[in-house]
């Protein structure tokens, strides 16, 4: 713990500033594998595909992120599986359509994209909002999903109507455009990640630079609609309908789930709620890891996933 | 297959022009923030002056007539504050009107006695209505905000109308020197890594045609040399030409007001039976502060430190001038050690210089407490009685009320640790502190405990207890209170 605290403190204290850097276009975002594009129902969808003959694994990122959030999983599992990761429309290198951006809509997009790239069925791994989308995919398109791996999934927390209204009103379609570099860094280092490394630093730089690009306006819209969509389509009450094995992984020190303002409580409680909601699920809690548990503790996450896939 | 892959890889991104753009937000320009606080307390602190039953501030056992006794004195009080801002859409965000009001009332024997309604009974209308803000905010240029009117005056660069509490309490002078409302004009500048503040405030305005007023001018700058780091420099000038005659209790370092609020009270009479002379002043504070992650929003470790010196001259009517030269240093370290905003351990050290009783020289610290009720709020110590509780409603008394230590200087250490039994919903904590004068005379040692729950969003109910031992008071003070605090948004 002391080592993590010291390293994280040093990482923040010594971090460079990116305010003077120019904008970066979505197509210039770093990716652990070459990025491809495909048209899915009129929407440009960016993705990576390692190819190969192994069992396919599909990775779905969370809110306001993109496929490189899986940097510690894609190369690792590409050794034994065919791995694919999508940039959800509105994020990463995908297009920014005028779309609902709700979990059901994204689940349809993921399903159509899988069909388009020749992956009829796969293990689907989702992080946070991506976890909620992955569960929705298993509900809407059960033929697409072999197994589910949920990294700190959203959708298992109940919000009061007032809290939901507050969040909707707060996350206006231009809110993400208003974030300063300091706010982005604070969000990444104190909420999204518990362990700051070079990968997180790269993500912060890209987010700051991407925020200056005109196409980030579409991402800001997607964030707003995604937040509303997550509130409108919770999956807690429908998880019992999922008929595939599920692995649920949370960090015990998640700073986003449960929501510290509106819900409070221990992540363990939400994690157990999620695990118990599925007919066939196992739970792995990673001590000290935060909301992006697969990045904060990649070895523990990958090991848990490998064991689940055996 | 290769052709298909190549075709997929070469699909161009969607044309930028066809992409979605944010919809404009309907905004009526009106924002509101409410603050509610209520306390039911029992303590052995009481006042001997019935006029002060309702509103009681200052140093315990001092001229505010507070005493400690053997019998507990129960009481209940409540405060409701409303902060309003209207930003007319017509002006595209370039101007706004701020207004804030506060209504306090006490029940039973703690009610305001003025008005002949002591006891309150069924008529719980013992109110104290205060105007906390009434100011115009202008934004002629994006990095610049000009606030004119009655406003909160802090001792740092942050705009109180937009800052977080940690910015105010853990930046600049940490409100230890100035933290109250005043009428004046402030210009706040914020761009990239630089923040600055220029302020001019009238603390007392006596005769309109004479140079007999008290004014405060403040200049501050803060640079963020690296992420999470802040370095600030501060210069403030207080020009006092009122001769100690302003206000009901006078003002300045020779005043009853200063003594009541734990500041210095210098006796400048040439002989014991002579009348107190009029004393004017030019006081200058110069200081620097540094902070790393003070709000704990970029990691789990935060630290702040400051050094401020006050220099100046006191003009004593018909007598020689006095020189002022004092200093204060403070440092705080905080660590959030696990999940939950309340799971934080902190320690703070503070030292200030003492008056050495030199002729024509005061070598202690001067704060805003010598110039207004309440003029400064040291608020991060975590104590409830040894130092003033910043969340007190009408009864803010403390063994050491001002960081000058009454002119005797101060050497103090405070520490606290909290643990979120249920993260962000239920916190238990213990804390305490020890203070001595700069010469080593003990002022007191506090131990306190708290259990605080959040039954609904931004609403807290807490049970607090504290006692201070080793004081010079008749009985060592203690308090137990149940508090309800609600941030209404």
PDB file of C-alpha atoms in Angstrom, chain A residues 31-273:
ATOM      1  CA  UNK A  31      -4.086   1.545 -29.794  1.00  0.00           C
ATOM      2  CA  UNK A  32      -2.412  -1.677 -28.704  1.00  0.00           C
ATOM      3  CA  UNK A  33      -3.436  -3.276 -32.015  1.00  0.00           C
ATOM      4  CA  UNK A  34      -4.051  -1.831 -35.507  1.00  0.00           C
ATOM      5  CA  UNK A  35      -7.431  -0.129 -35.736  1.00  0.00           C
ATOM      6  CA  UNK A  36      -9.931  -1.023 -38.425  1.00  0.00           C
ATOM      7  CA  UNK A  37     -13.215   0.545 -39.391  1.00  0.00           C
ATOM      8  CA  UNK A  38     -16.463  -0.990 -40.488  1.00  0.00           C
ATOM      9  CA  UNK A  39     -19.877   0.390 -41.304  1.00  0.00           C
ATOM     10  CA  UNK A  40     -22.521  -0.918 -38.927  1.00  0.00           C
ATOM     11  CA  UNK A  41     -26.022   0.231 -39.796  1.00  0.00           C
ATOM     12  CA  UNK A  42     -24.687   3.480 -41.194  1.00  0.00           C
ATOM     13  CA  UNK A  43     -22.366   4.134 -38.252  1.00  0.00           C
ATOM     14  CA  UNK A  44     -18.590   4.088 -38.580  1.00  0.00           C
ATOM     15  CA  UNK A  45     -17.333   1.638 -35.961  1.00  0.00           C
ATOM     16  CA  UNK A  46     -13.656   1.394 -35.093  1.00  0.00           C
ATOM     17  CA  UNK A  47     -12.265  -1.773 -33.590  1.00  0.00           C
ATOM     18  CA  UNK A  48      -9.239  -3.969 -33.254  1.00  0.00           C
ATOM     19  CA  UNK A  49      -9.054  -7.647 -34.108  1.00  0.00           C
ATOM     20  CA  UNK A  50      -6.034  -9.776 -33.342  1.00  0.00           C
ATOM     21  CA  UNK A  51      -7.238 -12.492 -35.693  1.00  0.00           C
ATOM     22  CA  UNK A  52      -6.111 -16.011 -35.000  1.00  0.00           C
ATOM     23  CA  UNK A  53      -7.944 -19.245 -34.425  1.00  0.00           C
ATOM     24  CA  UNK A  54      -8.589 -19.069 -30.696  1.00  0.00           C
ATOM     25  CA  UNK A  55     -11.962 -18.690 -29.065  1.00  0.00           C
ATOM     26  CA  UNK A  56     -13.078 -15.077 -29.615  1.00  0.00           C
ATOM     27  CA  UNK A  57     -13.188 -12.579 -26.775  1.00  0.00           C
ATOM     28  CA  UNK A  58     -14.920  -9.244 -27.314  1.00  0.00           C
ATOM     29  CA  UNK A  59     -14.003  -6.277 -25.101  1.00  0.00           C
ATOM     30  CA  UNK A  60     -16.435  -3.376 -24.539  1.00  0.00           C
ATOM     31  CA  UNK A  61     -15.130  -0.235 -22.820  1.00  0.00           C
ATOM     32  CA  UNK A  62     -16.905   2.033 -20.366  1.00  0.00           C
ATOM     33  CA  UNK A  63     -18.226   5.577 -20.247  1.00  0.00           C
ATOM     34  CA  UNK A  64     -16.015   8.257 -21.754  1.00  0.00           C
ATOM     35  CA  UNK A  65     -13.258   5.783 -22.603  1.00  0.00           C
ATOM     36  CA  UNK A  66     -12.200   3.678 -25.574  1.00  0.00           C
ATOM     37  CA  UNK A  67     -10.548   0.443 -26.534  1.00  0.00           C
ATOM     38  CA  UNK A  68      -7.041   1.269 -25.327  1.00  0.00           C
ATOM     39  CA  UNK A  69      -8.355   1.082 -21.762  1.00  0.00           C
ATOM     40  CA  UNK A  70      -7.823  -2.656 -22.332  1.00  0.00           C
ATOM     41  CA  UNK A  71      -4.093  -2.303 -23.005  1.00  0.00           C
ATOM     42  CA  UNK A  72      -3.193  -4.946 -20.410  1.00  0.00           C
ATOM     43  CA  UNK A  73      -5.738  -7.445 -21.696  1.00  0.00           C
ATOM     44  CA  UNK A  74      -5.647  -7.282 -25.499  1.00  0.00           C
ATOM     45  CA  UNK A  75      -2.022  -8.379 -26.076  1.00  0.00           C
ATOM     46  CA  UNK A  76      -2.209 -10.807 -23.176  1.00  0.00           C
ATOM     47  CA  UNK A  77      -5.260 -12.713 -24.377  1.00  0.00           C
ATOM     48  CA  UNK A  78      -4.274 -12.396 -28.029  1.00  0.00           C
ATOM     49  CA  UNK A  79      -1.671 -15.089 -27.320  1.00  0.00           C
ATOM     50  CA  UNK A  80      -4.366 -17.665 -26.770  1.00  0.00           C
ATOM     51  CA  UNK A  81      -7.571 -16.208 -28.197  1.00  0.00           C
ATOM     52  CA  UNK A  82      -8.887 -14.109 -30.996  1.00  0.00           C
ATOM     53  CA  UNK A  83      -9.425 -10.784 -29.244  1.00  0.00           C
ATOM     54  CA  UNK A  84     -11.567  -7.960 -30.519  1.00  0.00           C
ATOM     55  CA  UNK A  85     -12.275  -4.607 -28.910  1.00  0.00           C
ATOM     56  CA  UNK A  86     -14.755  -2.035 -30.073  1.00  0.00           C
ATOM     57  CA  UNK A  87     -14.786   1.732 -29.854  1.00  0.00           C
ATOM     58  CA  UNK A  88     -18.432   2.341 -29.095  1.00  0.00           C
ATOM     59  CA  UNK A  89     -19.997   4.976 -31.366  1.00  0.00           C
ATOM     60  CA  UNK A  90     -19.385   8.384 -29.856  1.00  0.00           C
ATOM     61  CA  UNK A  91     -16.040   7.316 -28.405  1.00  0.00           C
ATOM     62  CA  UNK A  92     -12.496   6.594 -29.524  1.00  0.00           C
ATOM     63  CA  UNK A  93     -12.057   6.399 -33.265  1.00  0.00           C
ATOM     64  CA  UNK A  94     -15.670   5.553 -34.084  1.00  0.00           C
ATOM     65  CA  UNK A  95     -18.143   7.971 -35.581  1.00  0.00           C
ATOM     66  CA  UNK A  96     -20.285  10.330 -33.511  1.00  0.00           C
ATOM     67  CA  UNK A  97     -23.820   9.638 -34.724  1.00  0.00           C
ATOM     68  CA  UNK A  98     -26.945  11.362 -33.477  1.00  0.00           C
ATOM     69  CA  UNK A  99     -27.971   8.226 -31.602  1.00  0.00           C
ATOM     70  CA  UNK A 100     -29.598   7.340 -28.268  1.00  0.00           C
ATOM     71  CA  UNK A 101     -26.361   5.892 -26.825  1.00  0.00           C
ATOM     72  CA  UNK A 102     -28.360   3.778 -24.379  1.00  0.00           C
ATOM     73  CA  UNK A 103     -27.266   0.286 -23.315  1.00  0.00           C
ATOM     74  CA  UNK A 104     -29.924  -1.387 -25.513  1.00  0.00           C
ATOM     75  CA  UNK A 105     -28.837   0.667 -28.526  1.00  0.00           C
ATOM     76  CA  UNK A 106     -25.181  -0.085 -27.881  1.00  0.00           C
ATOM     77  CA  UNK A 107     -26.009  -3.770 -27.416  1.00  0.00           C
ATOM     78  CA  UNK A 108     -27.621  -3.767 -30.861  1.00  0.00           C
ATOM     79  CA  UNK A 109     -24.547  -2.058 -32.309  1.00  0.00           C
ATOM     80  CA  UNK A 110     -22.206  -4.593 -30.705  1.00  0.00           C
ATOM     81  CA  UNK A 111     -24.360  -7.457 -31.951  1.00  0.00           C
ATOM     82  CA  UNK A 112     -24.441  -6.106 -35.510  1.00  0.00           C
ATOM     83  CA  UNK A 113     -20.717  -5.357 -35.388  1.00  0.00           C
ATOM     84  CA  UNK A 114     -19.945  -8.909 -34.252  1.00  0.00           C
ATOM     85  CA  UNK A 115     -21.983 -10.234 -37.154  1.00  0.00           C
ATOM     86  CA  UNK A 116     -20.246  -7.910 -39.570  1.00  0.00           C
ATOM     87  CA  UNK A 117     -16.723  -8.902 -38.526  1.00  0.00           C
ATOM     88  CA  UNK A 118     -17.524 -12.586 -38.473  1.00  0.00           C
ATOM     89  CA  UNK A 119     -17.806 -13.280 -34.766  1.00  0.00           C
ATOM     90  CA  UNK A 120     -21.166 -14.953 -34.274  1.00  0.00           C
ATOM     91  CA  UNK A 121     -20.583 -15.759 -30.614  1.00  0.00           C
ATOM     92  CA  UNK A 122     -17.929 -14.797 -28.050  1.00  0.00           C
ATOM     93  CA  UNK A 123     -16.981 -14.282 -24.478  1.00  0.00           C
ATOM     94  CA  UNK A 124     -17.929 -10.655 -23.886  1.00  0.00           C
ATOM     95  CA  UNK A 125     -15.928  -8.563 -21.457  1.00  0.00           C
ATOM     96  CA  UNK A 126     -17.336  -5.220 -20.377  1.00  0.00           C
ATOM     97  CA  UNK A 127     -16.065  -2.489 -18.108  1.00  0.00           C
ATOM     98  CA  UNK A 128     -18.371  -0.224 -16.088  1.00  0.00           C
ATOM     99  CA  UNK A 129     -20.930   1.013 -18.650  1.00  0.00           C
ATOM    100  CA  UNK A 130     -19.488  -1.597 -20.993  1.00  0.00           C
ATOM    101  CA  UNK A 131     -20.427  -4.211 -18.395  1.00  0.00           C
ATOM    102  CA  UNK A 132     -23.976  -2.944 -18.417  1.00  0.00           C
ATOM    103  CA  UNK A 133     -23.958  -3.103 -22.205  1.00  0.00           C
ATOM    104  CA  UNK A 134     -22.523  -6.620 -22.130  1.00  0.00           C
ATOM    105  CA  UNK A 135     -25.339  -7.806 -19.857  1.00  0.00           C
ATOM    106  CA  UNK A 136     -27.833  -6.071 -22.101  1.00  0.00           C
ATOM    107  CA  UNK A 137     -26.280  -7.878 -25.074  1.00  0.00           C
ATOM    108  CA  UNK A 138     -26.747 -11.183 -23.289  1.00  0.00           C
ATOM    109  CA  UNK A 139     -30.403 -10.278 -22.746  1.00  0.00           C
ATOM    110  CA  UNK A 140     -31.172  -8.822 -26.176  1.00  0.00           C
ATOM    111  CA  UNK A 141     -28.986 -11.120 -28.250  1.00  0.00           C
ATOM    112  CA  UNK A 142     -28.341 -14.229 -26.150  1.00  0.00           C
ATOM    113  CA  UNK A 143     -27.034 -16.099 -29.192  1.00  0.00           C
ATOM    114  CA  UNK A 144     -24.039 -13.741 -29.298  1.00  0.00           C
ATOM    115  CA  UNK A 145     -22.729 -14.434 -25.796  1.00  0.00           C
ATOM    116  CA  UNK A 146     -20.868 -17.485 -24.537  1.00  0.00           C
ATOM    117  CA  UNK A 147     -19.804 -16.040 -21.240  1.00  0.00           C
ATOM    118  CA  UNK A 148     -19.724 -12.652 -19.573  1.00  0.00           C
ATOM    119  CA  UNK A 149     -16.798 -11.069 -17.793  1.00  0.00           C
ATOM    120  CA  UNK A 150     -17.809  -7.883 -16.004  1.00  0.00           C
ATOM    121  CA  UNK A 151     -15.135  -5.504 -14.760  1.00  0.00           C
ATOM    122  CA  UNK A 152     -16.669  -3.121 -12.202  1.00  0.00           C
ATOM    123  CA  UNK A 153     -19.982  -3.215 -14.076  1.00  0.00           C
ATOM    124  CA  UNK A 154     -22.504  -0.389 -13.823  1.00  0.00           C
ATOM    125  CA  UNK A 155     -26.221  -1.003 -13.597  1.00  0.00           C
ATOM    126  CA  UNK A 156     -26.393  -2.771 -10.250  1.00  0.00           C
ATOM    127  CA  UNK A 157     -26.806   0.347  -8.166  1.00  0.00           C
ATOM    128  CA  UNK A 158     -30.264   1.737  -7.494  1.00  0.00           C
ATOM    129  CA  UNK A 159     -30.646   5.509  -7.704  1.00  0.00           C
ATOM    130  CA  UNK A 160     -33.588   7.463  -6.381  1.00  0.00           C
ATOM    131  CA  UNK A 161     -35.620   9.405  -8.949  1.00  0.00           C
ATOM    132  CA  UNK A 162     -34.200  12.638  -7.556  1.00  0.00           C
ATOM    133  CA  UNK A 163     -30.620  11.441  -7.871  1.00  0.00           C
ATOM    134  CA  UNK A 164     -31.292  10.289 -11.413  1.00  0.00           C
ATOM    135  CA  UNK A 165     -32.760  13.637 -12.315  1.00  0.00           C
ATOM    136  CA  UNK A 166     -29.796  15.445 -10.764  1.00  0.00           C
ATOM    137  CA  UNK A 167     -27.312  13.376 -12.757  1.00  0.00           C
ATOM    138  CA  UNK A 168     -29.209  13.898 -16.001  1.00  0.00           C
ATOM    139  CA  UNK A 169     -29.344  17.634 -15.458  1.00  0.00           C
ATOM    140  CA  UNK A 170     -25.681  17.770 -14.476  1.00  0.00           C
ATOM    141  CA  UNK A 171     -24.450  15.797 -17.482  1.00  0.00           C
ATOM    142  CA  UNK A 172     -25.575  18.190 -20.173  1.00  0.00           C
ATOM    143  CA  UNK A 173     -24.470  17.495 -23.723  1.00  0.00           C
ATOM    144  CA  UNK A 174     -21.713  20.070 -23.395  1.00  0.00           C
ATOM    145  CA  UNK A 175     -20.536  19.163 -19.865  1.00  0.00           C
ATOM    146  CA  UNK A 176     -17.562  17.047 -20.961  1.00  0.00           C
ATOM    147  CA  UNK A 177     -16.406  19.888 -23.208  1.00  0.00           C
ATOM    148  CA  UNK A 178     -16.075  22.144 -20.174  1.00  0.00           C
ATOM    149  CA  UNK A 179     -13.584  19.963 -18.275  1.00  0.00           C
ATOM    150  CA  UNK A 180     -10.209  21.539 -17.631  1.00  0.00           C
ATOM    151  CA  UNK A 181      -6.967  19.577 -17.736  1.00  0.00           C
ATOM    152  CA  UNK A 182      -6.869  19.690 -13.940  1.00  0.00           C
ATOM    153  CA  UNK A 183     -10.369  18.242 -13.733  1.00  0.00           C
ATOM    154  CA  UNK A 184      -9.513  15.527 -16.230  1.00  0.00           C
ATOM    155  CA  UNK A 185      -6.421  14.590 -14.260  1.00  0.00           C
ATOM    156  CA  UNK A 186      -8.279  14.662 -10.947  1.00  0.00           C
ATOM    157  CA  UNK A 187     -10.989  12.448 -12.435  1.00  0.00           C
ATOM    158  CA  UNK A 188      -8.494   9.947 -13.823  1.00  0.00           C
ATOM    159  CA  UNK A 189      -6.148   9.815 -10.851  1.00  0.00           C
ATOM    160  CA  UNK A 190      -8.633   9.938  -7.999  1.00  0.00           C
ATOM    161  CA  UNK A 191     -11.710   8.193  -9.383  1.00  0.00           C
ATOM    162  CA  UNK A 192     -11.161   6.160 -12.523  1.00  0.00           C
ATOM    163  CA  UNK A 193      -7.775   4.670 -11.659  1.00  0.00           C
ATOM    164  CA  UNK A 194      -6.156   3.884  -8.338  1.00  0.00           C
ATOM    165  CA  UNK A 195      -2.783   3.137  -9.898  1.00  0.00           C
ATOM    166  CA  UNK A 196      -1.253   5.775 -12.140  1.00  0.00           C
ATOM    167  CA  UNK A 197       1.256   4.466 -14.659  1.00  0.00           C
ATOM    168  CA  UNK A 198       2.495   5.394 -18.117  1.00  0.00           C
ATOM    169  CA  UNK A 199      -0.682   4.032 -19.659  1.00  0.00           C
ATOM    170  CA  UNK A 200      -2.884   6.265 -17.529  1.00  0.00           C
ATOM    171  CA  UNK A 201      -0.607   9.205 -18.291  1.00  0.00           C
ATOM    172  CA  UNK A 202      -1.042   8.528 -21.998  1.00  0.00           C
ATOM    173  CA  UNK A 203      -4.824   8.335 -21.576  1.00  0.00           C
ATOM    174  CA  UNK A 204      -4.845  11.675 -19.743  1.00  0.00           C
ATOM    175  CA  UNK A 205      -2.747  13.299 -22.468  1.00  0.00           C
ATOM    176  CA  UNK A 206      -4.991  11.903 -25.180  1.00  0.00           C
ATOM    177  CA  UNK A 207      -8.118  13.032 -23.352  1.00  0.00           C
ATOM    178  CA  UNK A 208      -6.753  16.571 -22.963  1.00  0.00           C
ATOM    179  CA  UNK A 209      -5.724  16.746 -26.612  1.00  0.00           C
ATOM    180  CA  UNK A 210      -8.868  15.075 -27.877  1.00  0.00           C
ATOM    181  CA  UNK A 211     -10.888  17.605 -25.875  1.00  0.00           C
ATOM    182  CA  UNK A 212      -9.489  20.317 -28.149  1.00  0.00           C
ATOM    183  CA  UNK A 213     -10.543  18.558 -31.348  1.00  0.00           C
ATOM    184  CA  UNK A 214     -13.882  19.506 -32.930  1.00  0.00           C
ATOM    185  CA  UNK A 215     -14.995  15.867 -33.000  1.00  0.00           C
ATOM    186  CA  UNK A 216     -14.918  15.716 -29.198  1.00  0.00           C
ATOM    187  CA  UNK A 217     -18.223  17.606 -29.293  1.00  0.00           C
ATOM    188  CA  UNK A 218     -19.810  14.356 -30.417  1.00  0.00           C
ATOM    189  CA  UNK A 219     -18.180  12.488 -27.546  1.00  0.00           C
ATOM    190  CA  UNK A 220     -19.582  15.036 -25.118  1.00  0.00           C
ATOM    191  CA  UNK A 221     -23.056  14.323 -26.486  1.00  0.00           C
ATOM    192  CA  UNK A 222     -22.444  10.578 -26.205  1.00  0.00           C
ATOM    193  CA  UNK A 223     -21.378  10.909 -22.567  1.00  0.00           C
ATOM    194  CA  UNK A 224     -24.531  12.838 -21.702  1.00  0.00           C
ATOM    195  CA  UNK A 225     -26.814  10.355 -23.453  1.00  0.00           C
ATOM    196  CA  UNK A 226     -24.906   7.366 -22.098  1.00  0.00           C
ATOM    197  CA  UNK A 227     -25.366   8.595 -18.519  1.00  0.00           C
ATOM    198  CA  UNK A 228     -29.093   9.012 -19.103  1.00  0.00           C
ATOM    199  CA  UNK A 229     -29.211   5.631 -20.811  1.00  0.00           C
ATOM    200  CA  UNK A 230     -27.529   3.852 -17.922  1.00  0.00           C
ATOM    201  CA  UNK A 231     -30.081   5.376 -15.562  1.00  0.00           C
ATOM    202  CA  UNK A 232     -32.993   4.505 -17.820  1.00  0.00           C
ATOM    203  CA  UNK A 233     -31.990   0.890 -18.398  1.00  0.00           C
ATOM    204  CA  UNK A 234     -30.667  -0.630 -15.167  1.00  0.00           C
ATOM    205  CA  UNK A 235     -29.943  -4.317 -15.412  1.00  0.00           C
ATOM    206  CA  UNK A 236     -30.162  -5.413 -11.812  1.00  0.00           C
ATOM    207  CA  UNK A 237     -33.726  -6.640 -12.110  1.00  0.00           C
ATOM    208  CA  UNK A 238     -33.116  -8.392 -15.414  1.00  0.00           C
ATOM    209  CA  UNK A 239     -29.818 -10.092 -14.594  1.00  0.00           C
ATOM    210  CA  UNK A 240     -31.688 -13.220 -13.518  1.00  0.00           C
ATOM    211  CA  UNK A 241     -32.612 -13.770 -17.173  1.00  0.00           C
ATOM    212  CA  UNK A 242     -28.970 -14.151 -18.206  1.00  0.00           C
ATOM    213  CA  UNK A 243     -28.344 -17.803 -19.067  1.00  0.00           C
ATOM    214  CA  UNK A 244     -24.560 -17.839 -19.459  1.00  0.00           C
ATOM    215  CA  UNK A 245     -21.793 -18.072 -16.837  1.00  0.00           C
ATOM    216  CA  UNK A 246     -20.724 -14.715 -15.491  1.00  0.00           C
ATOM    217  CA  UNK A 247     -17.510 -13.560 -13.864  1.00  0.00           C
ATOM    218  CA  UNK A 248     -17.885 -10.358 -11.831  1.00  0.00           C
ATOM    219  CA  UNK A 249     -14.699  -8.531 -10.828  1.00  0.00           C
ATOM    220  CA  UNK A 250     -14.530  -5.428  -8.669  1.00  0.00           C
ATOM    221  CA  UNK A 251     -11.743  -3.634  -6.853  1.00  0.00           C
ATOM    222  CA  UNK A 252     -12.433  -3.228  -3.155  1.00  0.00           C
ATOM    223  CA  UNK A 253     -11.413   0.436  -3.336  1.00  0.00           C
ATOM    224  CA  UNK A 254     -13.621   1.481  -6.249  1.00  0.00           C
ATOM    225  CA  UNK A 255     -14.174   5.255  -5.995  1.00  0.00           C
ATOM    226  CA  UNK A 256     -17.085   5.333  -8.466  1.00  0.00           C
ATOM    227  CA  UNK A 257     -19.183   2.307  -7.560  1.00  0.00           C
ATOM    228  CA  UNK A 258     -21.094   2.736  -5.390  1.00  0.00           C
ATOM    229  CA  UNK A 259     -21.529   6.389  -6.176  1.00  0.00           C
ATOM    230  CA  UNK A 260     -20.001   8.174  -3.169  1.00  0.00           C
ATOM    231  CA  UNK A 261     -22.487  11.036  -3.273  1.00  0.00           C
ATOM    232  CA  UNK A 262     -25.784   9.348  -4.056  1.00  0.00           C
ATOM    233  CA  UNK A 263     -25.348   5.866  -2.666  1.00  0.00           C
ATOM    234  CA  UNK A 264     -22.296   5.388  -0.458  1.00  0.00           C
ATOM    235  CA  UNK A 265     -21.324   2.107   1.096  1.00  0.00           C
ATOM    236  CA  UNK A 266     -18.781  -0.555   0.263  1.00  0.00           C
ATOM    237  CA  UNK A 267     -18.088  -1.799  -3.231  1.00  0.00           C
ATOM    238  CA  UNK A 268     -18.279  -5.298  -1.797  1.00  0.00           C
ATOM    239  CA  UNK A 269     -22.003  -4.840  -1.179  1.00  0.00           C
ATOM    240  CA  UNK A 270     -22.674  -3.834  -4.799  1.00  0.00           C
ATOM    241  CA  UNK A 271     -20.401  -6.622  -6.010  1.00  0.00           C
ATOM    242  CA  UNK A 272     -22.300  -9.223  -4.067  1.00  0.00           C
ATOM    243  CA  UNK A 273     -25.591  -7.770  -5.271  1.00  0.00           C
TER     244      UNK A 273
END
